Coordinates of C-alpha atoms in Angstrom, one line a residue:
M10 CA 0.2 -0.2 0.1
S11 CA 3.4 2.1 0.4
G12 CA 4.1 5.2 -2.0
S13 CA 7.4 3.9 -3.9
S14 CA 8.9 7.3 -3.0
G15 CA 10.8 8.6 0.1
G16 CA 11.4 5.7 1.4
S17 CA 7.8 4.8 1.6
A18 CA 7.1 7.5 3.7
L19 CA 4.1 8.6 1.6
V20 CA 1.4 5.5 3.0
L21 CA -2.0 6.4 0.5
G22 CA -2.6 10.2 -1.0
P23 CA -2.3 12.4 -1.9
L24 CA -6.0 13.0 -3.0
L25 CA -7.0 16.4 -4.5
R26 CA -10.0 17.3 -2.5
Y27 CA -12.1 21.1 -1.9
V28 CA -10.6 22.9 -4.9
D29 CA -12.1 26.9 -5.6
D30 CA -10.8 29.6 -7.9
T31 CA -8.0 30.8 -5.2
S32 CA -7.3 27.7 -3.0
A33 CA -7.0 23.8 -2.6
A34 CA -6.5 21.3 -0.5
I35 CA -4.5 17.9 -0.2
W36 CA -5.0 14.5 2.5
V37 CA -2.2 12.1 2.7
E38 CA -1.3 9.4 4.8
T39 CA 2.1 9.0 6.3
R40 CA 4.2 6.5 8.0
D41 CA 5.0 8.7 10.9
H42 CA 4.5 12.0 13.1
T43 CA 5.4 14.1 10.6
T44 CA 5.1 17.5 8.5
V45 CA 4.0 18.1 4.7
T46 CA 4.5 20.0 2.6
V47 CA 2.6 20.7 -1.1
T48 CA 4.0 23.4 -3.5
C49 CA 2.4 24.5 -6.7
G50 CA 3.7 27.3 -8.8
R51 CA 4.5 30.6 -6.3
S52 CA 1.9 28.6 -3.3
T53 CA 3.7 26.7 -0.5
A54 CA 2.1 25.6 2.1
S55 CA 2.8 23.0 5.3
A56 CA 0.2 21.3 7.7
R57 CA 1.7 18.6 10.5
T58 CA -0.1 15.2 10.8
F59 CA -3.0 14.1 13.5
A60 CA -2.9 10.2 14.7
V61 CA -6.1 8.5 14.8
H62 CA -5.1 4.6 16.2
G63 CA -1.6 4.8 15.2
H64 CA -2.3 6.5 11.8
H65 CA -0.9 9.6 10.2
Y66 CA -2.9 12.3 8.3
A67 CA -1.9 15.4 7.2
L68 CA -5.2 18.0 5.2
V69 CA -2.4 20.9 3.0
E70 CA -4.1 23.7 2.7
L71 CA -2.6 26.0 -0.6
D72 CA -4.1 29.5 -0.8
G73 CA -3.1 32.1 -2.7
L74 CA -3.7 29.8 -6.6
T75 CA -4.7 31.8 -9.7
P76 CA -8.2 31.5 -11.0
G77 CA -8.1 29.0 -13.9
S78 CA -5.1 28.1 -13.9
S79 CA -3.9 24.1 -13.9
E80 CA -0.2 24.0 -12.3
P81 CA 1.9 20.8 -11.8
Y82 CA 2.7 20.0 -8.0
T83 CA 4.5 18.0 -5.6
V84 CA 4.5 16.6 -2.0
D85 CA 7.4 17.2 0.4
I86 CA 7.8 14.9 3.7
E87 CA 11.2 15.9 5.8
G88 CA 12.3 18.1 3.0
A89 CA 12.3 14.8 0.6
M90 CA 10.1 15.0 -2.9
V91 CA 7.3 11.7 -2.3
W92 CA 5.2 12.4 -5.3
P93 CA 5.2 12.8 -8.1
D94 CA 6.9 9.2 -7.9
P95 CA 10.0 10.1 -10.4
G96 CA 9.8 6.2 -11.4
S97 CA 6.0 6.6 -12.3
D98 CA 5.2 6.7 -16.0
F99 CA 1.9 9.3 -15.2
P100 CA 1.8 12.9 -16.1
A101 CA 2.5 15.2 -13.6
P102 CA -0.4 16.0 -11.1
V103 CA -2.1 19.2 -11.0
I104 CA -4.1 21.3 -9.4
S105 CA -7.1 23.1 -11.6
T106 CA -8.4 26.1 -10.0
L107 CA -12.0 26.8 -11.1
E108 CA -12.6 30.0 -13.3
P109 CA -16.2 32.2 -12.7
G110 CA -17.8 31.7 -16.1
R111 CA -15.5 29.2 -17.4
P112 CA -18.6 26.0 -18.8
L113 CA -18.7 23.6 -15.6
S114 CA -17.7 20.0 -16.2
L115 CA -18.6 16.5 -13.4
A116 CA -18.0 13.0 -13.0
F117 CA -20.3 11.0 -10.6
G118 CA -20.5 7.2 -9.8
S119 CA -21.1 5.0 -7.0
C120 CA -20.7 1.7 -6.1
R121 CA -17.1 0.4 -6.6
T122 CA -14.9 -2.9 -5.5
S123 CA -11.2 -3.2 -5.3
V124 CA -10.2 -6.4 -6.5
S125 CA -7.9 -6.9 -9.4
H126 CA -7.6 -5.6 -12.5
D127 CA -6.8 -8.4 -14.4
A128 CA -8.9 -12.0 -16.0
K129 CA -10.1 -13.0 -12.7
G130 CA -10.6 -9.5 -10.9
N131 CA -13.0 -8.2 -14.4
D132 CA -14.3 -11.5 -14.8
E133 CA -15.9 -11.6 -11.3
H134 CA -16.3 -7.7 -10.9
G135 CA -16.7 -6.5 -14.6
V136 CA -13.7 -3.8 -15.5
D137 CA -13.5 -0.7 -13.3
A138 CA -14.9 2.2 -15.3
L139 CA -12.9 4.7 -13.1
R140 CA -9.5 3.1 -13.8
A141 CA -10.2 2.9 -17.9
W142 CA -11.1 6.6 -17.3
A143 CA -8.0 6.9 -15.6
L144 CA -6.1 5.8 -18.2
R145 CA -7.5 7.6 -21.7
V146 CA -7.3 10.9 -19.6
A147 CA -3.7 9.9 -18.4
D148 CA -3.1 9.1 -22.3
H149 CA -1.7 5.6 -21.8
V150 CA -4.9 3.7 -24.5
D151 CA -6.5 4.9 -27.1
P152 CA -10.2 5.7 -26.7
T153 CA -12.6 2.8 -29.0
D154 CA -14.1 5.5 -30.5
P155 CA -10.8 7.4 -31.8
D156 CA -12.7 10.6 -33.4
D157 CA -15.3 11.2 -30.2
P158 CA -14.7 14.1 -28.3
D159 CA -15.9 12.5 -25.1
L160 CA -13.2 10.2 -25.1
A161 CA -10.5 12.6 -25.8
P162 CA -7.6 12.2 -23.1
D163 CA -7.6 16.3 -21.7
R164 CA -11.9 16.3 -21.0
L165 CA -10.7 16.4 -17.2
P166 CA -13.8 17.7 -14.9
D167 CA -13.5 20.3 -12.4
L168 CA -15.0 17.7 -10.1
L169 CA -15.3 14.2 -9.6
L170 CA -18.5 13.1 -7.5
F171 CA -18.4 10.1 -5.6
L172 CA -21.9 9.3 -4.4
G173 CA -21.8 6.3 -1.9
D174 CA -20.2 2.7 -1.4
Q175 CA -16.6 3.7 -1.7
V176 CA -15.7 1.0 0.2
Y177 CA -17.7 -1.9 1.0
A178 CA -17.6 -2.7 4.7
D179 CA -19.8 -5.9 4.6
E180 CA -19.0 -7.7 1.7
T181 CA -15.3 -7.8 1.5
T182 CA -12.8 -9.2 -0.8
D183 CA -10.3 -11.6 -0.9
E184 CA -7.8 -9.7 -0.2
M185 CA -9.2 -7.5 2.4
R186 CA -10.6 -11.0 4.6
A187 CA -7.2 -12.1 4.1
F188 CA -6.1 -9.2 5.9
I189 CA -9.1 -9.3 8.6
E190 CA -7.7 -13.1 9.3
S191 CA -4.4 -12.2 9.9
R192 CA -5.4 -9.9 12.7
R193 CA -8.2 -12.1 14.4
D194 CA -10.5 -15.2 14.1
I195 CA -13.2 -15.0 11.4
E196 CA -15.1 -17.8 12.6
Q197 CA -16.6 -14.8 15.0
P198 CA -18.6 -11.9 14.8
P199 CA -18.4 -10.1 12.9
W200 CA -16.4 -13.0 10.9
T201 CA -15.2 -11.9 7.3
E202 CA -17.2 -8.1 7.9
L203 CA -15.1 -5.0 8.7
R204 CA -14.4 -4.6 12.9
D205 CA -12.8 -1.8 14.0
Y206 CA -10.4 1.4 12.6
E207 CA -7.9 -0.5 11.5
E208 CA -9.5 -3.0 9.5
Y209 CA -11.2 0.2 7.6
A210 CA -7.7 2.1 7.3
H211 CA -6.6 -0.6 5.3
L212 CA -9.5 -1.4 3.1
Y213 CA -9.3 2.4 2.2
A214 CA -5.9 1.2 1.0
L215 CA -6.9 -1.1 -1.0
A216 CA -9.6 1.3 -2.8
W217 CA -7.1 4.2 -3.5
S218 CA -3.8 2.4 -4.2
D219 CA -4.1 0.9 -7.8
P220 CA -1.2 3.3 -9.5
A221 CA -4.1 4.3 -12.5
N222 CA -7.0 5.5 -9.8
R223 CA -3.9 7.2 -7.2
W224 CA -2.4 9.4 -10.0
L225 CA -6.2 10.2 -11.2
L226 CA -7.5 11.0 -7.2
S227 CA -4.2 13.3 -7.4
T228 CA -5.3 15.5 -10.1
V229 CA -9.2 15.8 -10.3
S230 CA -10.4 17.4 -7.4
T231 CA -13.0 14.3 -5.5
A232 CA -16.3 15.4 -3.0
M233 CA -18.2 12.1 -1.1
I234 CA -20.8 11.1 0.4
F235 CA -21.5 7.9 2.2
D236 CA -24.3 4.8 1.3
D237 CA -24.9 2.2 3.4
H238 CA -22.1 -0.2 2.1
D239 CA -19.2 2.2 3.4
I240 CA -20.7 0.9 7.1
R241 CA -23.5 -2.2 6.3
D242 CA -25.3 -3.0 3.8
D243 CA -29.6 -1.5 4.1
W244 CA -28.1 1.4 6.9
N245 CA -30.7 2.5 8.7
T246 CA -33.5 0.7 6.9
S247 CA -35.8 1.0 9.8
Q248 CA -36.0 1.3 13.5
A249 CA -36.5 -2.6 13.4
W250 CA -33.3 -3.1 11.6
R251 CA -31.6 -0.8 13.8
E252 CA -32.5 -2.6 17.2
E253 CA -31.7 -5.6 15.5
M254 CA -28.0 -4.0 14.8
E255 CA -27.2 -3.2 17.8
A256 CA -28.3 -5.8 20.1
T257 CA -25.2 -7.5 18.6
S258 CA -21.8 -7.1 20.3
W259 CA -19.9 -5.6 17.6
W260 CA -22.6 -3.2 15.6
H261 CA -21.7 -0.3 18.0
G262 CA -17.7 -1.4 17.1
R263 CA -18.5 -1.2 13.5
I264 CA -20.1 2.1 13.5
V265 CA -17.7 4.3 15.3
A266 CA -15.4 3.2 13.5
G267 CA -17.0 3.6 10.2
L268 CA -18.3 7.4 10.9
G269 CA -14.8 8.0 12.7
S270 CA -13.1 6.7 9.2
Y271 CA -15.1 8.5 7.0
W272 CA -14.6 11.9 8.6
V273 CA -11.0 11.4 8.2
H274 CA -10.9 9.9 4.9
Q275 CA -13.9 11.2 2.8
H276 CA -15.6 14.3 5.3
L277 CA -13.1 16.4 5.6
G278 CA -12.0 17.1 2.4
N279 CA -15.8 17.9 1.5
L280 CA -15.6 21.0 3.3
S281 CA -14.3 24.4 2.1
P282 CA -11.9 26.6 4.2
A283 CA -14.2 27.9 6.2
E284 CA -16.0 24.9 6.8
R285 CA -13.3 23.7 7.9
R286 CA -12.0 26.1 10.1
E287 CA -15.7 25.3 12.1
D288 CA -15.8 22.0 12.2
E289 CA -15.4 20.7 15.6
L290 CA -12.7 18.2 15.5
Y291 CA -11.1 20.3 12.8
A292 CA -10.5 23.1 15.1
K293 CA -8.9 20.8 17.6
I294 CA -6.4 20.1 15.2
L295 CA -5.7 23.9 13.6
A296 CA -5.8 25.2 17.8
H297 CA -3.2 22.0 18.6
E298 CA 0.2 23.7 19.5
G299 CA 3.7 21.9 20.4
H300 CA 5.5 19.7 18.4
D301 CA 4.1 16.4 19.8
E302 CA 1.2 14.9 17.5
L303 CA -2.4 15.3 18.5
D304 CA -3.9 12.0 18.5
L305 CA -7.2 12.6 17.6
G306 CA -8.6 8.1 18.4
E307 CA -10.4 9.0 21.7
V308 CA -11.6 11.9 20.5
I309 CA -13.0 11.2 17.2
D310 CA -14.5 7.2 18.4
A311 CA -16.4 9.6 21.2
F312 CA -18.0 12.4 18.2
A313 CA -18.4 8.8 16.2
E314 CA -20.8 7.5 19.2
R315 CA -22.4 10.6 19.7
V316 CA -23.4 11.9 16.4
D317 CA -24.7 8.1 15.4
Q318 CA -27.1 8.0 18.3
Q319 CA -27.8 12.2 17.9
P320 CA -27.4 12.6 14.4
E321 CA -28.9 16.3 14.4
T322 CA -25.9 17.2 16.3
Y323 CA -23.6 17.2 13.0
R324 CA -24.4 17.7 9.2
W325 CA -22.7 15.7 6.8
S326 CA -24.7 17.2 4.1
Y327 CA -22.9 20.2 2.3
T328 CA -23.4 22.3 -0.9
R329 CA -20.6 24.0 -3.4
E330 CA -21.9 26.9 -5.1
F331 CA -20.0 27.4 -8.2
D332 CA -20.5 31.1 -8.8
T333 CA -23.6 31.3 -11.0
Q334 CA -23.8 28.5 -13.0
A335 CA -24.7 25.7 -10.3
R336 CA -25.1 24.6 -7.0
L337 CA -24.4 21.6 -5.8
V338 CA -26.5 20.3 -2.6
V339 CA -25.1 16.1 -1.7
V340 CA -27.5 15.3 1.0
D341 CA -26.8 12.7 3.6
S342 CA -29.4 10.2 3.3
R343 CA -28.6 7.7 5.3
A344 CA -27.4 9.2 9.3
A345 CA -29.9 11.4 9.6
R346 CA -32.8 9.6 9.2
Q347 CA -36.2 9.5 11.7
L348 CA -36.5 5.8 12.1
D349 CA -39.6 6.4 14.8
P350 CA -42.1 4.7 12.7
E351 CA -44.6 7.3 14.1
R352 CA -42.4 10.2 12.5
R353 CA -40.9 8.1 10.0
A354 CA -38.8 10.4 7.9
L355 CA -35.3 10.1 5.2
L356 CA -34.6 13.0 7.2
D357 CA -34.7 14.3 10.4
D358 CA -36.0 17.8 11.2
D359 CA -33.4 19.6 11.3
E360 CA -32.0 18.2 7.9
A361 CA -35.1 18.2 6.4
A362 CA -35.1 22.4 6.9
W363 CA -31.5 22.5 5.8
L364 CA -32.2 21.3 2.5
D365 CA -35.5 23.1 2.2
E366 CA -33.3 26.1 2.2
Q367 CA -30.6 24.9 -0.1
L368 CA -33.0 24.3 -3.1
R369 CA -33.5 27.1 -4.8
G370 CA -33.0 29.1 -7.8
D371 CA -30.6 31.7 -8.8
V372 CA -28.1 29.7 -11.0
D373 CA -28.5 28.2 -14.2
H374 CA -28.8 24.7 -12.7
L375 CA -29.7 23.3 -9.5
L376 CA -27.7 20.0 -8.7
I377 CA -28.9 17.6 -5.9
G378 CA -26.4 14.7 -5.3
T379 CA -28.2 12.0 -3.1
S380 CA -26.8 8.1 -3.2
L381 CA -30.3 6.8 -3.5
P382 CA -31.9 7.7 -6.7
F383 CA -34.9 10.0 -6.0
L384 CA -36.8 8.8 -8.5
L385 CA -36.3 5.1 -9.3
A386 CA -38.7 3.6 -11.9
R387 CA -41.9 3.1 -11.6
G388 CA -42.6 0.2 -10.5
L389 CA -39.9 0.1 -8.0
H390 CA -41.4 3.7 -6.6
H391 CA -44.6 1.8 -6.1
L392 CA -43.3 -1.0 -4.6
E393 CA -41.7 0.8 -2.1
A394 CA -43.9 3.1 -1.4
F395 CA -46.6 0.0 -0.6
S396 CA -44.0 -1.5 1.6
E397 CA -43.9 1.1 3.7
A398 CA -47.8 1.5 4.2
L399 CA -47.9 -1.8 4.7
T400 CA -45.2 -1.7 7.4
E401 CA -47.4 0.6 9.1
G402 CA -50.2 -1.4 9.5
T403 CA -52.3 -0.6 6.8
W404 CA -53.5 -4.2 6.0
G405 CA -53.0 -5.2 10.2
D406 CA -50.7 -6.3 12.0
R407 CA -49.9 -9.5 10.2
G408 CA -49.1 -7.2 7.2
A409 CA -46.9 -4.8 8.8
R410 CA -44.9 -8.1 10.0
F411 CA -44.9 -8.9 5.9
G412 CA -44.2 -5.4 5.3
E413 CA -40.8 -5.2 7.1
K414 CA -39.9 -8.7 6.1
M415 CA -39.9 -7.6 2.8
R416 CA -38.9 -3.9 3.1
T417 CA -35.1 -5.4 4.8
L418 CA -35.3 -8.4 2.3
V419 CA -35.1 -6.5 -1.3
D420 CA -33.7 -3.3 0.0
L421 CA -36.9 -1.1 -0.3
E422 CA -35.9 1.8 1.2
H423 CA -35.1 4.1 -0.5
W424 CA -37.0 7.8 -1.0
G425 CA -40.2 6.0 -2.4
A426 CA -39.7 3.8 0.9
F427 CA -40.2 7.8 3.1
Q428 CA -43.6 9.2 1.3
A429 CA -43.3 11.8 3.8
S430 CA -39.8 12.9 2.7
F431 CA -40.0 12.1 -0.4
Q432 CA -43.5 13.6 -1.2
A433 CA -42.1 16.9 0.7
V434 CA -38.6 17.0 -1.6
A435 CA -40.6 16.5 -4.4
R436 CA -43.4 19.7 -3.9
Q437 CA -39.8 21.8 -3.3
A438 CA -38.0 20.7 -6.5
M439 CA -41.3 21.4 -8.5
E440 CA -41.3 25.1 -6.4
V441 CA -37.7 25.4 -7.7
A442 CA -38.7 24.5 -11.4
A443 CA -41.5 27.1 -11.6
G444 CA -39.5 29.8 -10.5
E445 CA -41.3 29.9 -6.9
R446 CA -38.1 30.3 -4.6
G447 CA -35.9 32.7 -6.7
T448 CA -35.6 32.7 -10.3
A449 CA -35.5 29.0 -12.0
P450 CA -32.7 27.3 -12.8
S451 CA -32.3 25.6 -17.0
T452 CA -32.6 22.2 -14.9
V453 CA -33.4 20.6 -11.5
T454 CA -31.3 17.5 -12.0
F455 CA -31.0 14.9 -9.3
L456 CA -27.5 12.7 -9.7
S457 CA -27.6 9.7 -7.8
G458 CA -26.4 6.0 -7.5
D459 CA -26.7 3.0 -6.0
V460 CA -29.2 1.2 -7.6
H461 CA -26.2 -1.0 -10.0
H462 CA -27.7 0.5 -13.4
S463 CA -28.2 3.8 -14.7
Y464 CA -30.2 6.3 -16.9
V465 CA -32.0 9.1 -16.9
S466 CA -35.1 10.1 -16.6
E467 CA -37.5 13.4 -16.8
A468 CA -40.3 15.0 -14.9
R469 CA -43.2 16.9 -15.0
P470 CA -45.7 18.1 -12.3
A471 CA -48.2 15.2 -11.8
R472 CA -50.9 18.1 -11.9
R473 CA -52.4 19.8 -15.3
G474 CA -51.7 23.2 -15.9
R475 CA -49.1 23.9 -13.5
A476 CA -46.3 25.1 -15.9
L477 CA -42.2 24.7 -15.2
R478 CA -39.7 26.8 -16.0
S479 CA -37.2 24.1 -15.7
T480 CA -36.4 21.2 -17.2
V481 CA -36.5 18.7 -14.3
L482 CA -34.2 15.1 -14.3
Q483 CA -33.1 11.6 -12.5
A484 CA -29.6 11.1 -13.9
V485 CA -28.1 7.9 -12.4
C486 CA -24.3 6.1 -12.9
S487 CA -23.8 3.1 -10.7
P488 CA -22.3 1.1 -10.5
I489 CA -18.4 2.6 -11.4
R490 CA -17.5 -1.6 -10.4
N491 CA -19.7 -3.7 -9.4
P492 CA -22.5 -5.2 -12.4
L493 CA -25.8 -7.1 -11.1
S494 CA -25.8 -10.7 -11.9
R495 CA -28.0 -11.5 -14.7
N496 CA -31.0 -12.7 -12.6
M497 CA -31.1 -9.1 -11.2
R498 CA -30.5 -7.1 -14.5
F499 CA -34.0 -9.0 -15.6
A500 CA -35.8 -8.3 -12.7
T501 CA -34.8 -4.8 -12.7
A502 CA -35.8 -3.9 -16.3
V503 CA -39.1 -6.1 -15.7
L504 CA -39.6 -3.4 -12.9
S505 CA -38.5 -0.3 -15.3
Y506 CA -40.7 -1.0 -18.4
G507 CA -44.4 -1.7 -19.6
V508 CA -47.1 -2.9 -16.8
A509 CA -45.0 -2.8 -13.5
G510 CA -45.5 1.2 -13.5
P511 CA -49.1 1.2 -13.1
L512 CA -50.0 -1.8 -11.6
G513 CA -47.2 -1.1 -8.9
R514 CA -49.5 2.4 -8.9
L515 CA -52.7 0.2 -8.6
V516 CA -50.9 -1.5 -5.9
S517 CA -49.7 1.7 -3.6
K518 CA -53.3 3.1 -4.4
S519 CA -55.0 0.1 -2.5
A520 CA -52.8 0.5 0.6
K521 CA -53.8 4.7 0.4
V522 CA -50.6 5.5 -1.0
P523 CA -50.6 9.3 -1.6
D524 CA -50.5 10.7 -5.8
P525 CA -46.6 12.0 -6.4
P526 CA -47.1 15.8 -7.1
L527 CA -45.2 14.7 -10.2
H528 CA -44.3 12.1 -13.3
W529 CA -41.7 10.6 -14.2
R530 CA -40.5 8.4 -17.4
Y531 CA -37.5 6.7 -18.8
A532 CA -35.6 9.3 -21.3
E533 CA -32.6 7.1 -21.4
G534 CA -31.9 3.5 -19.9
P535 CA -31.2 1.4 -17.7
W536 CA -28.3 0.2 -18.8
F537 CA -26.2 -1.7 -16.7
D538 CA -22.3 -1.8 -17.5
N539 CA -19.5 -0.9 -14.8
N540 CA -19.9 3.0 -15.7
L541 CA -18.7 6.4 -14.9
A542 CA -20.8 9.7 -15.7
C543 CA -19.6 13.1 -17.0
L544 CA -22.2 16.4 -17.0
Q545 CA -21.1 19.7 -18.7
L546 CA -23.1 23.0 -18.3
A547 CA -22.4 25.9 -20.1
G548 CA -25.3 28.3 -20.0
P549 CA -28.2 26.8 -19.7
S550 CA -27.3 23.6 -21.9
L551 CA -26.8 20.3 -20.0
R552 CA -25.0 17.3 -21.4
M553 CA -24.3 14.0 -20.0
W554 CA -22.2 11.4 -21.0
W555 CA -21.1 7.4 -19.5
V556 CA -18.2 5.6 -19.9
T557 CA -17.6 2.2 -19.5
G558 CA -13.6 0.1 -20.0
T559 CA -13.6 -2.5 -22.2
V560 CA -10.9 -5.2 -22.9
E561 CA -9.3 -6.6 -26.3
D562 CA -6.7 -8.5 -24.8
D563 CA -4.9 -7.0 -22.0
H564 CA -6.8 -6.8 -18.8
E565 CA -4.1 -4.4 -16.7
R566 CA -5.0 -2.0 -19.8
P567 CA -9.0 -2.0 -21.2
R568 CA -9.9 0.8 -23.3
L569 CA -12.8 3.5 -23.1
A570 CA -16.0 3.1 -25.0
K571 CA -18.9 5.4 -24.6
V572 CA -22.5 3.9 -23.6
A573 CA -25.3 6.6 -24.3
T574 CA -25.6 10.6 -24.4
Y575 CA -28.1 12.3 -22.9
E576 CA -28.5 16.0 -24.0
L577 CA -30.2 19.8 -23.6
D578 CA -30.4 22.2 -26.1
E579 CA -29.1 25.6 -25.9
Q580 CA -32.2 26.3 -24.2
G581 CA -31.9 24.0 -21.3
K582 CA -34.8 21.9 -23.0
P583 CA -34.9 18.2 -23.8
P584 CA -35.0 16.7 -26.8
P585 CA -38.6 14.9 -28.9
H586 CA -39.7 11.9 -27.0
E587 CA -39.2 8.1 -29.4
N588 CA -42.1 6.3 -28.9
A589 CA -41.2 2.4 -27.5
G590 CA -40.3 1.4 -31.1
Q591 CA -38.0 4.1 -31.8
K592 CA -36.2 3.3 -28.8
L593 CA -35.5 0.0 -29.3
R594 CA -34.6 0.2 -32.3
R595 CA -32.1 2.1 -31.3
R596 CA -30.9 -0.1 -28.7
L597 CA -30.6 -2.9 -30.7
R598 CA -28.5 -0.6 -33.4
R599 CA -26.2 0.1 -30.4
R600 CA -26.2 -3.6 -29.7

């Protein structure tokens, strides 16, 4: 897991995290207590490491950078350069700052397992779309279509947004299991799942150490939010699920290690410089004086225990403002849940009020990042709404017990399974799109992952006569590397097309589920490849495309291919709808 420079002084990273027009944050893990220095052009900054359970981390904050610039940088430890690696054949890492008014580009996706990139790994998990993209932007492989500008190596985004399941704490790989078994008896709880911080630290190292991905993460700014597998499958599905977990001997250690390591490895880098100064844990790092290393282990454990039990005391959600082009609102749809059956909600009162404040116009595009798709396939949405009503006793106690079993068995715990939250956010999104919350943006676009298939949906008001000034979209990219089995693909397709939607609505209506305030339909998809999605904004227009990796003869060097494209015109309007026959013929031609 170690870097090859500086006597392996650099264990993990660097990761380029929050970047704006004049500042950048670089995150690293080091072998020992030390001082880390980053130099980019005329800007230099240093930070001392802080310790968490025997691991050493630093976040170096550069300022005074030139807006719209792209300059190489170096990382030094105790006077020795440790990044870039002199022996690497990847380009020099760069920091590219934002520039007001310049077209904005993002990439996004979710769900990535960390297995080998050889024939065995690719046969079991498919080609890592992130790594295939990294090799292409490093100009190490040719695309499948050399004339496609979307596959050109200079198409680096301003931000790479990871929408959950960056690591899998419950479904561990062979390499992770070997590490666990070297420390403890895997026949005892929690078996081959993660137990403590040390195991989480190793899991992150597995996720971020591949040379191609490591280079990419050092040169493209990233933002992240967790989903269930970062902690455990179905995390906070219901009160019954939570009580079952808390009754085990191992859950307390898991949730404390999971949230603590998430703050260190993922959340800290999401914050702007001002937000970091206000963060209760980072404030302790800034306030630490003397030459000894600050040990945050016990403090982070106590923090994680508290915010698990009292989620209203800390916010994992955050917002990024990109001048007047876009506002990105990234929503915690896991830790902030209200699970009391009498007041069940995907977001507790405090989080719901915060989101309500963020959902407003006065930008060209409003982007809402939520790990769970806000708009599922209609059949799936209605099934989830039905399961919630059933569990709440619409059909009596027996129906409630069946509903809870169904909810946990088939992961019915998305927005549709929290109808109060879904209805509220849907109304708020419609108000933004109608120009009732400031000037209407060109688009209101939900960006999501989780469901292991990708698609674009377009939404409209359910009430006739209500005019929207914005195009309302749901864009999903999942998985980056963790494809569904063929049986699950078939089941998903069945619930995505045809009569599944109307039948699902009849079932949910029988359980007295209220009608949604909007209607939606697939504009593109679903497709099931390992994918990474790209999004480009220029004034009112929006363009998205999905890419994947393909292997011809060398598993270590997959080629990049485009899976699908979706775009709005210069007025921000969607293309004309195809009928079912036209869409089917186009898909068959693509294959």
